[in-house]
GROMACS .gro file of C-alpha atoms in nm:
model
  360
    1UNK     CA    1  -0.720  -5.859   2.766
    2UNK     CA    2  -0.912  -5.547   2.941
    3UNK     CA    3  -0.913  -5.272   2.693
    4UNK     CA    4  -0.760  -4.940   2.854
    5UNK     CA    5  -0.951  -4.638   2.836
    6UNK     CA    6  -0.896  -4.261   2.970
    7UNK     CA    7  -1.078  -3.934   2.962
    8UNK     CA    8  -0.988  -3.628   3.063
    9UNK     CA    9  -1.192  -3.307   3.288
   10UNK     CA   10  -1.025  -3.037   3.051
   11UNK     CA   11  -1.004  -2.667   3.169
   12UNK     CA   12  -0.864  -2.411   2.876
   13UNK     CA   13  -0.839  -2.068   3.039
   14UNK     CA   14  -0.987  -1.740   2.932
   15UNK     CA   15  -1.199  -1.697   2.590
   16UNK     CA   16  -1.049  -2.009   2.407
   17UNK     CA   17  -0.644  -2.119   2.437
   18UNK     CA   18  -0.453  -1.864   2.647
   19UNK     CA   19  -0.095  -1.857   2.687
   20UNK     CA   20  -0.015  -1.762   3.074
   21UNK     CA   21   0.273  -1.488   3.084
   22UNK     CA   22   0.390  -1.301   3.420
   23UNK     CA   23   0.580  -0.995   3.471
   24UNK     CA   24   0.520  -0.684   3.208
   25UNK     CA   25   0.334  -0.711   2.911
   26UNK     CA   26   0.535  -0.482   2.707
   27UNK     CA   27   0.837  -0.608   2.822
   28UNK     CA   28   0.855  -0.948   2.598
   29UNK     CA   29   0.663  -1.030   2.278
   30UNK     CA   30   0.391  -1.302   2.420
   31UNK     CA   31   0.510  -1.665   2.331
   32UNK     CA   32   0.416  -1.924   2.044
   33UNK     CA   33   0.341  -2.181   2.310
   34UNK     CA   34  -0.025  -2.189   2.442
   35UNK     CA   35  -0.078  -2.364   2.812
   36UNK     CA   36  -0.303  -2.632   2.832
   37UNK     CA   37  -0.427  -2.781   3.162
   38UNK     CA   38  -0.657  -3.091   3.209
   39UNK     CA   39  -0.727  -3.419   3.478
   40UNK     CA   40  -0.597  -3.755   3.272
   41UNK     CA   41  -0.819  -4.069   3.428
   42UNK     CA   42  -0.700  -4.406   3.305
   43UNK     CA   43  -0.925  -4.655   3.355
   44UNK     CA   44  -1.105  -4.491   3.600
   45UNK     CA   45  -0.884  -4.363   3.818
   46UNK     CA   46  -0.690  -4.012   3.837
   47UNK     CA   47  -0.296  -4.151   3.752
   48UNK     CA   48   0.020  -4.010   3.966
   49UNK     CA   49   0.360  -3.969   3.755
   50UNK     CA   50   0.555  -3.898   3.475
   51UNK     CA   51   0.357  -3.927   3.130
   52UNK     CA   52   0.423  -3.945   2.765
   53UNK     CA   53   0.135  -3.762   2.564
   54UNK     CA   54   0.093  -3.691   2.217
   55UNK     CA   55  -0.061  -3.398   2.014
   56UNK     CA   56  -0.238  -3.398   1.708
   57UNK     CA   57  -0.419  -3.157   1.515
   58UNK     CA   58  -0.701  -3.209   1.279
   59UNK     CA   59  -0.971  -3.019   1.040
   60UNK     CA   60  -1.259  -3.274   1.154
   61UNK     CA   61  -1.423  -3.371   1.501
   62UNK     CA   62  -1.379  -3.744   1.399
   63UNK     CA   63  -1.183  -3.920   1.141
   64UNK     CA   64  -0.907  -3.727   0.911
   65UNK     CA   65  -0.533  -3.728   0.931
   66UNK     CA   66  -0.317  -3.524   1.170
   67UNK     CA   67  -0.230  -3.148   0.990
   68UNK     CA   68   0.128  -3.062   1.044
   69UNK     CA   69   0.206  -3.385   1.194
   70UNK     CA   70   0.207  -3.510   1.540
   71UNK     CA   71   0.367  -3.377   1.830
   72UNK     CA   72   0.488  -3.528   2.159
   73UNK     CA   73   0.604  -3.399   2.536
   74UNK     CA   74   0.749  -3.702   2.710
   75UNK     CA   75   0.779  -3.720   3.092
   76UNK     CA   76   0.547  -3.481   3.183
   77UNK     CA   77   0.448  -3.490   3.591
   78UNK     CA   78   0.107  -3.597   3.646
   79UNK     CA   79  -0.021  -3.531   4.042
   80UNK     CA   80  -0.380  -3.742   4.072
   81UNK     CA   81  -0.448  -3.696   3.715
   82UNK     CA   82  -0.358  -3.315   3.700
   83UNK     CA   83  -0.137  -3.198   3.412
   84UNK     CA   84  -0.026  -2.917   3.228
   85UNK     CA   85   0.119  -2.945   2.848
   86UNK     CA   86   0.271  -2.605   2.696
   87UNK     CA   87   0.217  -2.681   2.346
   88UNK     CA   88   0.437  -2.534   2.036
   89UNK     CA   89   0.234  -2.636   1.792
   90UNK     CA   90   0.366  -2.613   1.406
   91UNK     CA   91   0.221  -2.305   1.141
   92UNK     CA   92   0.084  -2.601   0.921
   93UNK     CA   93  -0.274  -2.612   1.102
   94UNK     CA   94  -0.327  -2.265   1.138
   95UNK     CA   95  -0.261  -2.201   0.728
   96UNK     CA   96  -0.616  -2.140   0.630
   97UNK     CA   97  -0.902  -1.965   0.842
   98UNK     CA   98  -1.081  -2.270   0.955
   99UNK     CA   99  -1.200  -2.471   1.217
  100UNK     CA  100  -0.942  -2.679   1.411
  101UNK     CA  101  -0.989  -2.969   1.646
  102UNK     CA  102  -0.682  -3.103   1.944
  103UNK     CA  103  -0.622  -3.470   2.048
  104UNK     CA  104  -0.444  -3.575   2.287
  105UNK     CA  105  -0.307  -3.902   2.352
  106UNK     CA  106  -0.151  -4.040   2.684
  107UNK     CA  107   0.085  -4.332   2.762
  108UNK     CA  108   0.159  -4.415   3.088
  109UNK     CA  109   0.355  -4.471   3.247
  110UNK     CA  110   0.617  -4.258   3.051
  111UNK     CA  111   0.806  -4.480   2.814
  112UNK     CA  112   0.608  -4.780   2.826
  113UNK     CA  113   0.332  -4.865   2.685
  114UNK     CA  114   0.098  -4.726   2.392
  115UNK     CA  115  -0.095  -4.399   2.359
  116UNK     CA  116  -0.464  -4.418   2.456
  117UNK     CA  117  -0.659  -4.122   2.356
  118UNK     CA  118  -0.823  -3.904   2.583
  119UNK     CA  119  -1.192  -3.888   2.497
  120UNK     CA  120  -1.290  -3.714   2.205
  121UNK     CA  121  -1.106  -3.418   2.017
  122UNK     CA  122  -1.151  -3.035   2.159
  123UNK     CA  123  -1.243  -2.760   1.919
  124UNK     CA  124  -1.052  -2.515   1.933
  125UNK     CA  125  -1.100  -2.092   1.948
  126UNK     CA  126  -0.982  -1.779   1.943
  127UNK     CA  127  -0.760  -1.672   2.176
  128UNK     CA  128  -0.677  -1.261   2.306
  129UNK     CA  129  -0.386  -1.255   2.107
  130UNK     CA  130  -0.498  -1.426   1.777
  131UNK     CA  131  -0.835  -1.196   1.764
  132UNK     CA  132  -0.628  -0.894   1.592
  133UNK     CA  133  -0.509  -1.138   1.333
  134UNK     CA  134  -0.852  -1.210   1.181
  135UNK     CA  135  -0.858  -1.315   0.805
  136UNK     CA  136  -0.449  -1.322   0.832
  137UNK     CA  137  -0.309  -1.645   0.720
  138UNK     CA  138   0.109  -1.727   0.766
  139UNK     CA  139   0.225  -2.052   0.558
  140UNK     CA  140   0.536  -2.226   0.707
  141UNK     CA  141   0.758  -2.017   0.445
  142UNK     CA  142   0.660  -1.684   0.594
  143UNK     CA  143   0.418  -1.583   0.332
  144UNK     CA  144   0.102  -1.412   0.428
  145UNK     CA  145  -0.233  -1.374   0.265
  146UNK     CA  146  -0.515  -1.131   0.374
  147UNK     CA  147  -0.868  -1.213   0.344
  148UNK     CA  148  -0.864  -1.497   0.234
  149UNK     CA  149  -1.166  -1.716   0.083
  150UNK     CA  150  -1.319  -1.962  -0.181
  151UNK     CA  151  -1.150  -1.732  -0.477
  152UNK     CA  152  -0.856  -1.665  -0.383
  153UNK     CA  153  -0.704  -1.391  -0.140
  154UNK     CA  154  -0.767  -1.008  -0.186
  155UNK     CA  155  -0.399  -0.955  -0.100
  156UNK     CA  156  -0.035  -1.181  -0.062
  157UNK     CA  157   0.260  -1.109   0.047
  158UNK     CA  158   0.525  -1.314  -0.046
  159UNK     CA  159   0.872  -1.356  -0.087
  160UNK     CA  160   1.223  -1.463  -0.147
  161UNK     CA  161   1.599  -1.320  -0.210
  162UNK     CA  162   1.494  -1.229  -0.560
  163UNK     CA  163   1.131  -1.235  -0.589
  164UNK     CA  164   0.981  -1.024  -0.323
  165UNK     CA  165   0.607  -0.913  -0.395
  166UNK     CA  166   0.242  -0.821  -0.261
  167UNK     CA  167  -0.016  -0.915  -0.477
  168UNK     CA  168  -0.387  -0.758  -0.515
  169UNK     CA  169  -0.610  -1.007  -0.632
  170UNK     CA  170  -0.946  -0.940  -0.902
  171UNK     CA  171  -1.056  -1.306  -0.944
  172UNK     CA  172  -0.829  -1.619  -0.855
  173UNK     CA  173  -0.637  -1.593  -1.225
  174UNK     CA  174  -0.647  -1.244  -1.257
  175UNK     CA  175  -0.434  -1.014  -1.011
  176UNK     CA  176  -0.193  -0.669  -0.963
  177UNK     CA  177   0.118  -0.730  -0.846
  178UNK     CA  178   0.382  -0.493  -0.686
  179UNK     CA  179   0.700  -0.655  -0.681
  180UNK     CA  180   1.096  -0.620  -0.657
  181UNK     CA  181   1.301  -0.882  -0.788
  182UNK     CA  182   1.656  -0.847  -0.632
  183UNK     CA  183   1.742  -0.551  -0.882
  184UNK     CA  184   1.676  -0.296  -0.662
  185UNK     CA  185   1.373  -0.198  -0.936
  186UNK     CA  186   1.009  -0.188  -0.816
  187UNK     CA  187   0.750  -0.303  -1.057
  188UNK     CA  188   0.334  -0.285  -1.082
  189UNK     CA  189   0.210  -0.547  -1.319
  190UNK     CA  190  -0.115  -0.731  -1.391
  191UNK     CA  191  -0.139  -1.024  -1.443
  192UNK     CA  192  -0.455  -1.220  -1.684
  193UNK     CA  193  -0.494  -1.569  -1.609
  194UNK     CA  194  -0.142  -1.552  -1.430
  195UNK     CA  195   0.034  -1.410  -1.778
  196UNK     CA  196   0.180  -1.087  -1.761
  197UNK     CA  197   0.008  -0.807  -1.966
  198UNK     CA  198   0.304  -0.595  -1.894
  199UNK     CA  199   0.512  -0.382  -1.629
  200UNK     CA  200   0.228  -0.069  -1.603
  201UNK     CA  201   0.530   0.124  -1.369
  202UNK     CA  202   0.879   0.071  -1.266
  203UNK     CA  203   1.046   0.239  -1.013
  204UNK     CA  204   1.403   0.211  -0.921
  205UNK     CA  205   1.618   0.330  -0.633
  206UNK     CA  206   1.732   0.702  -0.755
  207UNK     CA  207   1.367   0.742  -0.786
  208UNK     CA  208   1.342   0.692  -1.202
  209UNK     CA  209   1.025   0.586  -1.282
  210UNK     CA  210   0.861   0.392  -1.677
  211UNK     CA  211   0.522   0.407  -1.785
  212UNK     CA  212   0.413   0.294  -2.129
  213UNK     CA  213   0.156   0.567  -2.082
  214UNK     CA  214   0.108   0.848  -1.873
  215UNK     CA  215  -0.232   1.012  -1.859
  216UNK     CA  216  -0.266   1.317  -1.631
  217UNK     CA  217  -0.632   1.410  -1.552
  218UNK     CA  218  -0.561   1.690  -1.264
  219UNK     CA  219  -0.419   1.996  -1.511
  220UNK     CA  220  -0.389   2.095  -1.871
  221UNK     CA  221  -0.044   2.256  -1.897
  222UNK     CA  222   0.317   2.205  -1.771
  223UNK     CA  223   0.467   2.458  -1.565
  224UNK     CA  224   0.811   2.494  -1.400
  225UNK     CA  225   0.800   2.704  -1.041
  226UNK     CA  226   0.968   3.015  -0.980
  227UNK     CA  227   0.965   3.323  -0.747
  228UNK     CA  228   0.784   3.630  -0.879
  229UNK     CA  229   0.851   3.956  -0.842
  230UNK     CA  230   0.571   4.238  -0.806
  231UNK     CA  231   0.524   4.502  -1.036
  232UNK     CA  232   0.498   4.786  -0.773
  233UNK     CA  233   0.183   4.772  -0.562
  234UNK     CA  234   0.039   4.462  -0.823
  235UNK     CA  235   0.116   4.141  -0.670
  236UNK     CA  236   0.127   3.821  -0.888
  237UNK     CA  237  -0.174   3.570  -0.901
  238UNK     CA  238  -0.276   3.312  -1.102
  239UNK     CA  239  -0.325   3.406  -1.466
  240UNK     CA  240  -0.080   3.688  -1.487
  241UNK     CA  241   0.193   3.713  -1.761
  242UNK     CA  242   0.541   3.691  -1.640
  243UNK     CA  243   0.881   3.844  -1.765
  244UNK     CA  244   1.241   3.737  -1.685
  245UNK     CA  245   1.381   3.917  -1.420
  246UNK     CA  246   1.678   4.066  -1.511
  247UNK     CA  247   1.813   4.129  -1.230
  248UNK     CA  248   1.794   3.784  -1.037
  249UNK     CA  249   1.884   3.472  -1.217
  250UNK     CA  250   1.642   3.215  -1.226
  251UNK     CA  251   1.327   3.436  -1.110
  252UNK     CA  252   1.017   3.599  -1.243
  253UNK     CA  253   0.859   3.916  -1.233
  254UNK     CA  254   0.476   4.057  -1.329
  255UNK     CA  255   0.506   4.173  -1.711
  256UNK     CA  256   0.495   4.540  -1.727
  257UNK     CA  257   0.539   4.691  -2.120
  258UNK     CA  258   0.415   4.616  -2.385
  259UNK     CA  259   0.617   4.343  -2.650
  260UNK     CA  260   0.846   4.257  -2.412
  261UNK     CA  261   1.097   3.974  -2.544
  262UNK     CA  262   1.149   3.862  -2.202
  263UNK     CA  263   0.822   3.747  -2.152
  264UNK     CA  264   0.831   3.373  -2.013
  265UNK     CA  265   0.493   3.232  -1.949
  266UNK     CA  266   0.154   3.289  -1.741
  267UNK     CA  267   0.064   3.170  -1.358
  268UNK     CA  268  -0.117   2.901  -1.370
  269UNK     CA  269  -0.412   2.778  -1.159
  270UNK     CA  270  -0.709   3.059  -1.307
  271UNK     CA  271  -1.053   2.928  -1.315
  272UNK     CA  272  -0.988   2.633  -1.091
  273UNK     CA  273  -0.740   2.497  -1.408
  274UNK     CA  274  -0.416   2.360  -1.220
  275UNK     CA  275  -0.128   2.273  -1.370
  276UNK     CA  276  -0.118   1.909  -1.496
  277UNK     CA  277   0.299   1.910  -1.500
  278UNK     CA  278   0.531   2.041  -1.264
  279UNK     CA  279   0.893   2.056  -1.325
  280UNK     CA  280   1.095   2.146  -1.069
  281UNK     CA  281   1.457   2.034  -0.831
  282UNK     CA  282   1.362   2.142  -0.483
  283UNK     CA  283   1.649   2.322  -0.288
  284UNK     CA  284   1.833   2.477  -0.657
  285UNK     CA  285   1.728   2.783  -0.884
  286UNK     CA  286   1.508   2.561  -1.077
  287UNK     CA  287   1.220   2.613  -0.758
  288UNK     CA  288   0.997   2.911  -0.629
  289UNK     CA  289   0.685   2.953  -0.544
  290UNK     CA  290   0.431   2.992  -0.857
  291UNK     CA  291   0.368   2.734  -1.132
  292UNK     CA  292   0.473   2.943  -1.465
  293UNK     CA  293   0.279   2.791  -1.773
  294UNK     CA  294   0.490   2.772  -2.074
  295UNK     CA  295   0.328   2.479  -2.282
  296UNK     CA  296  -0.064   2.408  -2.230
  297UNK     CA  297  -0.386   2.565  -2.190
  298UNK     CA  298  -0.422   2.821  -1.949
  299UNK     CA  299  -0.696   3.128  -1.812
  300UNK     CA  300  -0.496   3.394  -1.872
  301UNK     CA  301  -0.577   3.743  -1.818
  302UNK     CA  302  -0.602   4.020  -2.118
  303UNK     CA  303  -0.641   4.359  -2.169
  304UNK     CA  304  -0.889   4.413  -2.464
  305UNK     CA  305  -0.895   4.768  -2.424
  306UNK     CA  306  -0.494   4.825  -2.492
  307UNK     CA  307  -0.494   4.712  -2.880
  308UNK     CA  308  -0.851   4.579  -2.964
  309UNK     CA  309  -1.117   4.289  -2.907
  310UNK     CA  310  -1.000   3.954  -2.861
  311UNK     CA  311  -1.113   3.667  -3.111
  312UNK     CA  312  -1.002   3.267  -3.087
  313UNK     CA  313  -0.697   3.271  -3.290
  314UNK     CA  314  -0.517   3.559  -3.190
  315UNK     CA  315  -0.186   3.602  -3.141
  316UNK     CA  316  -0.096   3.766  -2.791
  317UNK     CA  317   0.169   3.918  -2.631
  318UNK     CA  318   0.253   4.188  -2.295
  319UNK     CA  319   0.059   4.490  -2.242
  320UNK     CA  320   0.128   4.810  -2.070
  321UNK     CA  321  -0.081   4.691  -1.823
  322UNK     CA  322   0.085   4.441  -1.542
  323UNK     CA  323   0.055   4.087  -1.583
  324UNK     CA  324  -0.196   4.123  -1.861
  325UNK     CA  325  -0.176   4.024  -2.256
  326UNK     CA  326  -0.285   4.202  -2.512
  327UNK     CA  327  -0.353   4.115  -2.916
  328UNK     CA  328  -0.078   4.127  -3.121
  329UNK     CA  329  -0.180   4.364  -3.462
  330UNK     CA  330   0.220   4.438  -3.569
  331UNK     CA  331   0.394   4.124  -3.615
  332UNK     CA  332   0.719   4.250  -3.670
  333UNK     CA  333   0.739   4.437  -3.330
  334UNK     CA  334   0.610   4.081  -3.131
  335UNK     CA  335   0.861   3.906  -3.313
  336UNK     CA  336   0.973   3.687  -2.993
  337UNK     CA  337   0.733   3.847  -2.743
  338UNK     CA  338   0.435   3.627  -2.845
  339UNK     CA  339   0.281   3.437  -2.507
  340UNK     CA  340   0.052   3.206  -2.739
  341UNK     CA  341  -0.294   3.176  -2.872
  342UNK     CA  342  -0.630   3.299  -2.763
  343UNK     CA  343  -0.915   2.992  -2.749
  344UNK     CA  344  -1.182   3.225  -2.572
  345UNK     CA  345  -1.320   3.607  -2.668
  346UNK     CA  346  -1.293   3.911  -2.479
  347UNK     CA  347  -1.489   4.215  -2.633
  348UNK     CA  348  -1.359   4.504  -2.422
  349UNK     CA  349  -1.232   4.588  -2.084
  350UNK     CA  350  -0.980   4.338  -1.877
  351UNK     CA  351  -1.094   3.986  -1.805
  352UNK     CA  352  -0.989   3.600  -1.886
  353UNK     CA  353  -0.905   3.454  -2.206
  354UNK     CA  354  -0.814   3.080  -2.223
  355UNK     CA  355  -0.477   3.106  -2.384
  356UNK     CA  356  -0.329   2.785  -2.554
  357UNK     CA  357   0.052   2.899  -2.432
  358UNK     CA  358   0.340   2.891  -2.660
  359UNK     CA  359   0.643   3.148  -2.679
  360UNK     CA  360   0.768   3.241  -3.023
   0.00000   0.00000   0.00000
């Protein structure tokens, strides 16, 4: 019995496997299929016909089992040993960022017969449209990982109708994960040897976020926003005392007497010291346009001249002078006009005081 053999002059177009579309480009997405084009020789001579050839897909040049399985195209025309295959190859083998080898097997004529494989496997590369997808692994359920490597992947996405998550990974057992599970709430979490350490935020849909703890590192005071009215020709700024406006619900306007029970807070943002809190609904009266410290520390600016030095410890309240505080030496007449206490000195003349704000 004369043992069949074949081999194969292969030709794969462009940089690596290529998938030949006409018309526009931006007209159609390009295709999963890749064309592959080659001259089959059985036995030493170019074959005429219909063929039956088999695919296979493998992580070694030699040896191994098929990844993903095998594939076939039956009846495919063969003119003196020229073919083309358009092969739809399953996600399986392309799973992991490694090298991949193609073998193809022929049997002809089509339907009879056994495969013979075509001499030796092909290696194959990167194609145009796979070269923006670098590092970017799909499994067959649709979940992708980023990055991948030895320790894990840097970042998954994954997901399902109630567990839906992308996930940051720190070593392969220890990892962040940002994740909604079918409750419309969002959730950051980490994760220590794949236990949760707990839920660091939650978020749900009317925009209510949970924190066990929240730390707030850019500003020492919280402050609510409202419009401010000058006080004449003296516009407000940052570190100015503030009164209620009478006349206009929900506004401000530069303090301008002295023990004034309407006082309401100070501007924030003096000496580069921003507000750390803002409390505010955008579009009501509860909006303007300056940050008005009422609880925190805040530069605040004082008149030492209008009713003495100022020491840390003092009491202060409104001043003659607009938008600046002055020490409070009769109680009973700053009974509710206090602003807070002084932290900082001021000998004489007008300058900033680092106020730790609180109305009484």
């Amino acid at each position: 019995m004369t043992r069949r053999t074949a081999n194969v002059a292969r030709a794969l177009l462009g940089a690596g496997i290529l998938a030949l579309v006409g018309g526009n480009a931006s007209a159609v997405p390009p295709p999963s299929w890749f064309s592959y084009q080659g001259v089959a020789i059985l036995d030493g001579v170019p074959i005429s016909g219909n063929a039956d050839f088999r695919i296979s897909i493998y992580a070694t040049p030699t040896g191994g089992s098929p990844i993903g399985g095998t594939g076939q195209l039956l009846n495919v025309p063969v003119a003196n040993g020229l073919f083309t295959l358009q092969l739809d190859l399953t996600p399986q083998p392309w799973t992991q960022f490694a090298d991949r080898w193609l073998q193809l097997e022929v049997r002809y004529p089509a339907g009879s017969g056994s495969y013979v494989p075509l001499a030796g496997r092909q290696r194959l590369t990167a194609a145009p449209f796979s070269l923006a997808t670098r590092g970017i692994n799909v499994d067959v359920d649709g979940n992708v990982a980023i990055g991948s490597g030895e320790d894990g992947v840097p970042l998954t996405i994954t997901g399902s109708s109630n567990d839906r998550f992308i996930q940051f990974n720190t070593t392969a057992s220890n990892y962040w994960r940002l994740s909604e599970n079918g409750t419309n709430n969002l959730s950051f979490s980490f994760f220590d040897g794949g236990t949760t350490i707990n839920d660091v935020l939650m978020l749900n849909k009317d925009g209510i976020a949970k924190v066990r703890v929240l730390q707030i590192t850019g500003g020492s005071d919280v402050a609510e926003p409202y419009d401010v009215a000058a006080a004449g020709e003296v516009e407000p700024a940052p570190g100015m005392v503030v009164c209620i406006d009478p006349d206009h619900v929900g506004k401000m306007r530069v303090s301008t007497q002295a023990c004034d029970r309407t006082v309401a807070g100070i501007i924030s943002g003096a000496n580069g010291v921003a507000p750390g809190l803002t409390l505010a609904q955008e579009g009501t009266v509860a909006d303007g346009e300056w940050p008005i410290a009422n609880v925190g520390r805040v530069w605040c600016l004082v008149d030492a001249d209008a009713n003495g030095a100022i020491e840390p410890g003092d009491l202060l309240t409104t001043s003659d002078t607009p938008g600046h505080a002055m020490k409070v030496t009769d109680p009973a007449a700053s009974q509710g006009a206090v602003i807070g206490k002084a932290m900082s000195r001021l000998e004489s003349g007008k300058g900033m005081v680092l106020v730790l704000v609180g109305l009484q």
